[in-house]
Coordinates of C-alpha atoms in Angstrom, one line a residue:
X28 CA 7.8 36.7 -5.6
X29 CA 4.4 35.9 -7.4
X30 CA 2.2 39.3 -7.6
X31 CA -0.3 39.2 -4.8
X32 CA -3.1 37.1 -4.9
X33 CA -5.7 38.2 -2.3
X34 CA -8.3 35.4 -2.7
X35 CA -5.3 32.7 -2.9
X36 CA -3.5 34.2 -0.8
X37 CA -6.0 34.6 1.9
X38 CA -7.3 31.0 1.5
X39 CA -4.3 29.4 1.5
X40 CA -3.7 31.2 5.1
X41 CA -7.0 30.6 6.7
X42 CA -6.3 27.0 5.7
X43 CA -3.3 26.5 7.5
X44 CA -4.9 28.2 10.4
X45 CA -7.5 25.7 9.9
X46 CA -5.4 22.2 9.5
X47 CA -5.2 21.1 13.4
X48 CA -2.7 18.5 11.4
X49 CA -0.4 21.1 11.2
X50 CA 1.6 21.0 14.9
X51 CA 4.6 19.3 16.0
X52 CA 5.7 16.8 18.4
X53 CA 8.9 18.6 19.4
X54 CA 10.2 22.0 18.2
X55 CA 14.0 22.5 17.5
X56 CA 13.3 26.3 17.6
X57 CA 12.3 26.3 21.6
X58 CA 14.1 23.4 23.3
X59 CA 16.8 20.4 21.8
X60 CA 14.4 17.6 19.9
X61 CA 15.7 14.0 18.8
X62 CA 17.4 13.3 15.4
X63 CA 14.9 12.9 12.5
X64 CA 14.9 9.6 10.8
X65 CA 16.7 10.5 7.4
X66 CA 15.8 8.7 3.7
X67 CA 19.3 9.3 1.7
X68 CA 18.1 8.1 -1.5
X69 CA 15.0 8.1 -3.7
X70 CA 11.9 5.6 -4.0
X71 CA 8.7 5.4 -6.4
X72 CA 5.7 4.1 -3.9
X73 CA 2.4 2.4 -5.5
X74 CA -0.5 2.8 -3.7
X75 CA -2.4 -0.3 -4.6
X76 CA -2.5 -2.2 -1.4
X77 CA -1.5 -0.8 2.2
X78 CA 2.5 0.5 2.3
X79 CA 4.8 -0.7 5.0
X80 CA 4.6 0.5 8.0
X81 CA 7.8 0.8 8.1
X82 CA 7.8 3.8 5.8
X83 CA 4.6 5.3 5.9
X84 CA 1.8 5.7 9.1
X85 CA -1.6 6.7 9.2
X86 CA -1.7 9.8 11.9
X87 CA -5.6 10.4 11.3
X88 CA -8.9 8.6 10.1
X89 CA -8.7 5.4 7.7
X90 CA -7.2 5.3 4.2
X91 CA -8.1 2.2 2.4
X92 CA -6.1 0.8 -0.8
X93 CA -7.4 -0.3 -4.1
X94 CA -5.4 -2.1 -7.0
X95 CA -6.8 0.2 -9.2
X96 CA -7.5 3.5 -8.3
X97 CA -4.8 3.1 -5.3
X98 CA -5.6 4.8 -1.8
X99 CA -8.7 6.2 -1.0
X100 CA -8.7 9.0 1.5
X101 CA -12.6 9.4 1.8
X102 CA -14.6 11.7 3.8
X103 CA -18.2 10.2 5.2
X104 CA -18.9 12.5 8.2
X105 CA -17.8 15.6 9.9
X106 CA -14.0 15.2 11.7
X107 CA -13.3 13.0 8.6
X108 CA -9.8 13.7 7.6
X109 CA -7.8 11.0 6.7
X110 CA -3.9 11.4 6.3
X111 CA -1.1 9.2 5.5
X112 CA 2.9 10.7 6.6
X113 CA 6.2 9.6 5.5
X114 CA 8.2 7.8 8.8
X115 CA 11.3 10.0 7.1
X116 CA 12.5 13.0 6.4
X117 CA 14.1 14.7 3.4
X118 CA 16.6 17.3 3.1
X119 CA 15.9 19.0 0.1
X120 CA 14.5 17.3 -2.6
X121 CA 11.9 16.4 -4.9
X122 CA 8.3 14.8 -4.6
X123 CA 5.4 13.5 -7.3
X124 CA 1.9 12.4 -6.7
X125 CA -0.5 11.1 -8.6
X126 CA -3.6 12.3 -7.7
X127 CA -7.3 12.7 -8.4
X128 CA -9.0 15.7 -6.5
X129 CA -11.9 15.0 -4.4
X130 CA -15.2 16.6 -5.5
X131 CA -17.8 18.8 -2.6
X132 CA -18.4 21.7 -1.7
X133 CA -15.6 22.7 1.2
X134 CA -13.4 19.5 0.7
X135 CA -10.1 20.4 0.3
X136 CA -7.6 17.6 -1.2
X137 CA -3.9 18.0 -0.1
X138 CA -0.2 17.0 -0.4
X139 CA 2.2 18.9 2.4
X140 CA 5.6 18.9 3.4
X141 CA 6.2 19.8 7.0
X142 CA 9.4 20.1 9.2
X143 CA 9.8 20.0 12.9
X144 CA 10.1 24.0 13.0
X145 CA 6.8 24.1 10.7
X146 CA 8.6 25.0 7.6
X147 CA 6.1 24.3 5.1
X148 CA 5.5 23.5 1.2
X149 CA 1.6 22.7 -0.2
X150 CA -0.8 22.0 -3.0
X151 CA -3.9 22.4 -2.2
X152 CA -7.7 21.4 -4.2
X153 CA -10.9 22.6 -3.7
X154 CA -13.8 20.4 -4.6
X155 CA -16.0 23.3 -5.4
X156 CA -13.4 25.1 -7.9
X157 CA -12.4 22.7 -10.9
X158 CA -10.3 25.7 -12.6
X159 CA -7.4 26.3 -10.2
X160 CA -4.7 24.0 -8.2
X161 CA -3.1 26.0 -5.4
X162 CA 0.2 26.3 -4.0
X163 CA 1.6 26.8 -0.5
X164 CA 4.4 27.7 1.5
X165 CA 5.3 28.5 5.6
X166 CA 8.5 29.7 7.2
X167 CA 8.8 28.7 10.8
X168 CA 4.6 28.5 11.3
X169 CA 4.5 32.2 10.4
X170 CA 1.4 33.3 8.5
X171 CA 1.6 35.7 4.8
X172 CA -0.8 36.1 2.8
X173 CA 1.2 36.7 0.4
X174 CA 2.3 33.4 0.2
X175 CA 0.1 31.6 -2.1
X176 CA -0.3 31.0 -5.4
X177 CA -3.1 29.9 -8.2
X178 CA -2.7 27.8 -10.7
X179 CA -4.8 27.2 -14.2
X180 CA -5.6 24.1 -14.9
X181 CA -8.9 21.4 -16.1
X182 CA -9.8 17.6 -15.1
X183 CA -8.0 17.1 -11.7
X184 CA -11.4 16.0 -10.6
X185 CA -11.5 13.8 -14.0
X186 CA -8.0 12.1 -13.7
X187 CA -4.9 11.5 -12.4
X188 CA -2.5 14.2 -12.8
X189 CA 1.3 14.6 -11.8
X190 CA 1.8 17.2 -9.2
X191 CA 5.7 17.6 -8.5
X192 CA 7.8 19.9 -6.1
X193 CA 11.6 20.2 -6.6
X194 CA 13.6 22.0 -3.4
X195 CA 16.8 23.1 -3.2
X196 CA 18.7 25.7 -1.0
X197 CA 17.8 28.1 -3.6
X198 CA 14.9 27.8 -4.5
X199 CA 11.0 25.8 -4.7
X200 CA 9.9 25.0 -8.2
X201 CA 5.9 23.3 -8.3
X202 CA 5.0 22.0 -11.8
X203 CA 1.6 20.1 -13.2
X204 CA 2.1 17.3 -15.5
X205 CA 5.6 18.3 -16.0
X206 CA 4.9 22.0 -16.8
X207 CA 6.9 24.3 -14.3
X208 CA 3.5 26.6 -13.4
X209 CA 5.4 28.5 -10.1
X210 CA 8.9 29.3 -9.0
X211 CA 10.0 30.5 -5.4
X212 CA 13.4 32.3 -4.9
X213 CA 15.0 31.8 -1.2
X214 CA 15.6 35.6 -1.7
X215 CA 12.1 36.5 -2.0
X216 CA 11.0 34.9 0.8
X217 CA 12.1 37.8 3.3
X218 CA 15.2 37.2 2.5
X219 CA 15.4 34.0 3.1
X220 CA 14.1 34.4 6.7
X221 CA 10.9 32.3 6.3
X222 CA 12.5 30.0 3.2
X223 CA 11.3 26.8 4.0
X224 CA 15.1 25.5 4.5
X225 CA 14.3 22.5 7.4
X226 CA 14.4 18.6 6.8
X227 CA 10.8 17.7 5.8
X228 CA 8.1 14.6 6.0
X229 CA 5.5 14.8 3.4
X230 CA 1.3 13.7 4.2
X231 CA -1.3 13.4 2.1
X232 CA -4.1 13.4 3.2
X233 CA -7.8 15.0 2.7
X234 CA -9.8 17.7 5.4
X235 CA -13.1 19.3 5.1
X236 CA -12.6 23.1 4.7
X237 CA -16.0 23.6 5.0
X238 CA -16.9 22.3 8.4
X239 CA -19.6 24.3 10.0
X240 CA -17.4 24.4 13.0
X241 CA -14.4 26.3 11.5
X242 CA -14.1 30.2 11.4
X243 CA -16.1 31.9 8.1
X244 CA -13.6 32.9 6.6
X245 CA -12.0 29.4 6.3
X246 CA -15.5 28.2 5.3
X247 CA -15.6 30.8 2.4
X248 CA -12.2 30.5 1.0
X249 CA -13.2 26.5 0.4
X250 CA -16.2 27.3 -1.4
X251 CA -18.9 27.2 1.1
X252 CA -20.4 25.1 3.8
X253 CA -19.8 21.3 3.6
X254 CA -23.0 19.2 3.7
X255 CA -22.0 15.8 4.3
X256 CA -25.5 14.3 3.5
X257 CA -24.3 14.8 -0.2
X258 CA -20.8 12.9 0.2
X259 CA -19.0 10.8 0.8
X260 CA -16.0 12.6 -1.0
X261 CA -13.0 11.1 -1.9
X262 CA -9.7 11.8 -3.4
X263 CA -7.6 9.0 -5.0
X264 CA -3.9 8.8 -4.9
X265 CA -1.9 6.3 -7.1
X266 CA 1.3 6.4 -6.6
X267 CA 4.2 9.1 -5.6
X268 CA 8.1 9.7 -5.9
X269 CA 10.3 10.7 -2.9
X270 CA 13.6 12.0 -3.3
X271 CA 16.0 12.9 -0.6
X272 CA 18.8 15.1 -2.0
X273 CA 20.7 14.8 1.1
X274 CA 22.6 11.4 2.6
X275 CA 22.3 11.6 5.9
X276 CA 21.1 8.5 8.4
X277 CA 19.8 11.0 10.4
X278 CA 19.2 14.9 10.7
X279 CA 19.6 17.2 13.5
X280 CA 19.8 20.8 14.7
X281 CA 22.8 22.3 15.7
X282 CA 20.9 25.2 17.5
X283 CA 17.5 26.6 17.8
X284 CA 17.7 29.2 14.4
X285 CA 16.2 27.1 12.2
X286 CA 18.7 27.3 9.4
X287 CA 20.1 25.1 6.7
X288 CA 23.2 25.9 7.9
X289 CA 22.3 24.3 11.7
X290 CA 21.1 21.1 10.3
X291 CA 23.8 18.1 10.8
X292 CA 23.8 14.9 8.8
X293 CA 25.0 11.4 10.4
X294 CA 26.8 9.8 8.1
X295 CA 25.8 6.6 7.0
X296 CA 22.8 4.2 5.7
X297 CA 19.1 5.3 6.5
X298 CA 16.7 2.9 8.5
X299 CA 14.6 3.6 5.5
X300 CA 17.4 2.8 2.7
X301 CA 17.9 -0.2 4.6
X302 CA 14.5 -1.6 4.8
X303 CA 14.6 -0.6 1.2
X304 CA 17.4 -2.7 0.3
X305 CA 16.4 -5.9 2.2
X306 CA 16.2 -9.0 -0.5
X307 CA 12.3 -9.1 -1.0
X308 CA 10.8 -12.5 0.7
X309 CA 9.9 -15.3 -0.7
X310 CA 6.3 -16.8 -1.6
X311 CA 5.7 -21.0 -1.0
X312 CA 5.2 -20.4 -4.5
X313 CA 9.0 -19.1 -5.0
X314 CA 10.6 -21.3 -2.2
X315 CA 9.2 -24.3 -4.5
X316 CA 10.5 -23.2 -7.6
X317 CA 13.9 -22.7 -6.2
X318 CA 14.3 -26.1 -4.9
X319 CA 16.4 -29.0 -6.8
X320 CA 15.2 -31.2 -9.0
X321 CA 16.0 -34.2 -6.9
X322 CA 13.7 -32.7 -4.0
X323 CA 11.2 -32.5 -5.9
X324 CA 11.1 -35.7 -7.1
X325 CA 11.6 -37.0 -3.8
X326 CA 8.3 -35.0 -2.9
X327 CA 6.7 -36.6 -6.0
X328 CA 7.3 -40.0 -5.0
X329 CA 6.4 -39.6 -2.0
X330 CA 3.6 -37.5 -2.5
X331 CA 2.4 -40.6 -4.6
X332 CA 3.1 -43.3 -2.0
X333 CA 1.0 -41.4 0.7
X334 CA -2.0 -41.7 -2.2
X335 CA -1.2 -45.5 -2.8
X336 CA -1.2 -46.3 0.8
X337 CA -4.6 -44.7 1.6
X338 CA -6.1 -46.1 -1.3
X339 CA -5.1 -49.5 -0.8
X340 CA -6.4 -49.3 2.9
X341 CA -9.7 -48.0 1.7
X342 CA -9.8 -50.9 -1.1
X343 CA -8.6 -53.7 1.6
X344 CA -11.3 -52.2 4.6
X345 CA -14.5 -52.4 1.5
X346 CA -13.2 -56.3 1.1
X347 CA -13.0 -57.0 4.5
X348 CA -16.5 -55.7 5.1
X349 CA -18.0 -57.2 2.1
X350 CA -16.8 -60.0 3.6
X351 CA -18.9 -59.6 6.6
X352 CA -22.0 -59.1 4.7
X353 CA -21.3 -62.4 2.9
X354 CA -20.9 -64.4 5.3
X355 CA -23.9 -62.8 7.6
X356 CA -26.1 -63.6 4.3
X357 CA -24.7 -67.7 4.4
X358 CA -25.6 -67.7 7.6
X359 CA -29.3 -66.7 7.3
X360 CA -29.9 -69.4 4.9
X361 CA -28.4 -72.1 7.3
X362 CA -30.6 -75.1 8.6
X363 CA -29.5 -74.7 11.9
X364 CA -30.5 -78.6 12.5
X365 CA -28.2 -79.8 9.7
X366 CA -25.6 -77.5 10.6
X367 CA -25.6 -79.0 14.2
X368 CA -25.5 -82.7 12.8
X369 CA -23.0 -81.7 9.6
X370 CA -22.1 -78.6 9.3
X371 CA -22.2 -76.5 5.9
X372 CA -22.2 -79.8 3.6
X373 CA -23.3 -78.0 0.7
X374 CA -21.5 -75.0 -0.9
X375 CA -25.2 -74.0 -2.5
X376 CA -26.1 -72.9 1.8
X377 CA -23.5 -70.4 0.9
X378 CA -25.5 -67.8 -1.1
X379 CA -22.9 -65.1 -2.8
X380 CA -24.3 -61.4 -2.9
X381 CA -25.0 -60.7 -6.2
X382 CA -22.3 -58.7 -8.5
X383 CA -23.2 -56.1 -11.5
X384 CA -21.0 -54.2 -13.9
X385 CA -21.1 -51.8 -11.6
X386 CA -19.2 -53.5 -9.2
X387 CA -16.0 -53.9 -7.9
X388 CA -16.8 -57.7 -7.6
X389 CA -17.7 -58.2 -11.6
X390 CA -14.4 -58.7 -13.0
X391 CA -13.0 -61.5 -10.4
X392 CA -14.2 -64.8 -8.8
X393 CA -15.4 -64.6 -5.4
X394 CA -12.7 -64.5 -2.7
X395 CA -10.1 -63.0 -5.5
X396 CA -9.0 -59.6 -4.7
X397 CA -10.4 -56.8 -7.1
X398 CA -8.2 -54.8 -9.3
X399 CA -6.2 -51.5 -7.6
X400 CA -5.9 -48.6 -10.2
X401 CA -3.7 -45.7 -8.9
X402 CA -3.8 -42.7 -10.9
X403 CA -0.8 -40.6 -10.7
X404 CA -0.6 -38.2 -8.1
X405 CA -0.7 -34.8 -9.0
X406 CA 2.6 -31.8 -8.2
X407 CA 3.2 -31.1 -4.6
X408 CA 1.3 -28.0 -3.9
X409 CA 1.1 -26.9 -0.4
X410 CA -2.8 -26.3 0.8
X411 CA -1.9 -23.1 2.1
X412 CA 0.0 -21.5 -0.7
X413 CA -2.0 -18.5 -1.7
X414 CA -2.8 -17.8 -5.5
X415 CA -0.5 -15.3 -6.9
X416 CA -1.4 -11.9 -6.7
X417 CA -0.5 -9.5 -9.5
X418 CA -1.1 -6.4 -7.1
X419 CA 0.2 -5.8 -4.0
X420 CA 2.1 -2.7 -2.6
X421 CA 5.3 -2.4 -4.7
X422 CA 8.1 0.4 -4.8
X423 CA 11.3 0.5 -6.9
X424 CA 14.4 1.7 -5.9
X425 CA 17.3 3.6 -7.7
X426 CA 20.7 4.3 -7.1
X427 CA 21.2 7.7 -6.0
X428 CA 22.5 9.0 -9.2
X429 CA 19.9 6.8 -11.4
X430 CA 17.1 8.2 -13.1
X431 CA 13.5 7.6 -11.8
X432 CA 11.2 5.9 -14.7
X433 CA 8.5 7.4 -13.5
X434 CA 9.9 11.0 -14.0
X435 CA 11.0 10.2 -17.3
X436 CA 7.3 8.9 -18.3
X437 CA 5.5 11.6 -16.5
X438 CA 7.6 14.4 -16.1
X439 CA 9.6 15.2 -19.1
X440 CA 9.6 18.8 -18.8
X441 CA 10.9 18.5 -15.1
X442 CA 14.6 18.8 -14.1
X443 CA 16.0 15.7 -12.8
X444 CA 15.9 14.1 -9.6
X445 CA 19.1 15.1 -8.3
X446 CA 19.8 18.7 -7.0
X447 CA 21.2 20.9 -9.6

């Protein structure tokens, strides 16, 4: 175990006194609590437009998503707190975010694991110290002081920075950019008594430590009173690595201790590795490129007909009514007493309407039909096919026993992703 820590320490437990996002819906420790939806593999997420819902959920404020700097967990006023959670669990594993700390006085920036039987594994940021990351754990919701940890470190309210946890039975390793900065031993954790050891959903999210409302201490381990006039704060999240070193569909609790040992594993494919897995869908822009060649030339011609057709009916309606106007003209000029006695006698009665270059009359004799051009009609493109988009959410998935690119571009200090 790390040597104590007081101020560390002591924050880190007035903050998860503090979180009211810490709680669960049913605990596995007091009464029997459904199966937890299990992941049984391992998935890169990229935070640039809003993740499916039917991975992630957002249990508090509003997160929105940027193709740049990715999501945005901002707080504007007080009770701002804005969390995204995983819809799965993990049993034992490993995590990475990309993150950029929020700056402000009493804002704290976060990434937590947390298990039905509030097992618990954190970093934590404060806004008002730009020297330090901090680390977390939680066995069973108890609080210890002892628990927490500091870390060294400069620009994680400058950049992006890789925070990873690796978890096995054994033990919790937390490193920064790929440097391994803290190691927890099961042993050490009262003997493995308060180990976090329970299948696990990560949030990140973002909470005002500072909040006039909380008790003082809270307050002073985040650095002092938060004054919202001077925000908003935010803290940007990029993208982040989940893998589940278990394969279970689904994870239970075989009695109300709150082992490892009691958890159960349903065999077979996860709700999230199938959703996962599903063939991606297909743009208007895709479905076209896929069809044959003789469909699309049967689109072509008839793409082009449809154009002849309604230009020809355009050209024969402007005849027909200059036409009319013509023959209105003759008519005006007609001596209606020789008309009566004659009729039109002389073609000169007749006036024709003046033609220019300009014209569509010029080139012809009156009465002959003016030349039809028909330029060629341009590819089939349906109206409501959307532009492409080079951004969108995106994640990549591996075979279990694959190896993550983005742990081997931004972690290369850091074990694998498999359990050891």
């Amino acid at each position: 175990m790390l040597p104590p820590l007081p101020l560390a320490a002591l924050g880190a437990a007035l903050a998860g006194l503090a979180s009211a996002q810490v709680h669960t819906d049913c605990n596995p420790l007091n009464t029997t609590c459904p199966p937890d939806p299990g992941f049984g593999t391992e998935a890169d997420f990229y935070f640039n437009s809003t993740p499916p819902a039917e991975l992630w959920e957002t249990i508090a404020g509003t997160v929105s998503y940027d193709a740049k700097k990715g999501a945005a967990f901002t707080i504007n006023k007080q009770g701002d707190s804005p969390t995204i959670r995983t819809k799965f669990y993990f049993f034992f594993g490993r995590t990475e975010i990309f993150l950029k700390v929020a700056p402000g006085t009493g804002i704290v920036s976060s990434m937590m694991w947390l298990s039905d039987v509030l097992d618990e594994v954190d970093w934590e940021f404060l806004g008002s110290n730009k020297s330090f990351a901090s680390t977390n754990y939680f066995g069973k919701g108890e609080q210890d002081w002892h628990n927490g940890g500091m870390h060294p470190m400069t620009g994680m309210q400058d950049d992006y920075h890789n925070y990873t946890t690796v978890w096995t039975k054994e033990k919790i390793d937390w490193y920064i950019d790929g440097a391994l900065v803290r190691t927890l031993l099961s042993k050490d954790a009262n003997n493995s008594r308060t180990y976090p050891q329970t299948p696990m959903r990560m949030s990140i999210g973002i909470w005002a430590g500072g909040d006039p409302s909380l008790p003082e201490g809270t307050r002073k381990w985040a650095g002092g009173d938060t004054n919202y006039a001077d925000g908003p704060y935010t803290m940007y999240v990029t993208q982040a690595h989940v893998t589940d070193f278990s394969t279970g569909k689904e994870y239970s609790y075989g009695d109300k201790s709150g082992s490892a040992d009691s958890i159960k594993m349903a065999p077979g494919n996860s709700t999230a590795y199938q959703f996962l897995q599903r063939p991606p869908q297909q743009s208007i822009a895709d479905k076209w490129r896929l069809l044959p060649a003789k469909t699309k030339i049967g689109i072509y011609a008839g793409a082009s007909f449809l154009g002849a057709l309604i230009i020809g009916t355009l050209l024969f309606y402007i005849k027909a009514r200059r036409g009319r106007e013509a023959n209105a003209a003759g008519f005006s000029d007609y001596d209606g007493h020789d008309g009566h006695r004659g009729g039109l006698s002389d073609a000169d009665a007749y006036h024709v309407p003046a033609t220019t270059a300009a014209s569509p009359l010029a080139p012809s004799a009156w009465g002959a039909p003016p030349p039809v051009t028909i330029s060629p009609s341009p590819p089939y493109r349906d109206a409501r096919e959307p532009a492409p988009d080079a951004h969108g959410f995106d994640f990549g998935l591996n075979a279990p026993n694959s190896e993550s690119p983005l742990l081997r571009s931004q972690s290369p200090n850091a074990p694998s992703s498999h359990p050891p």
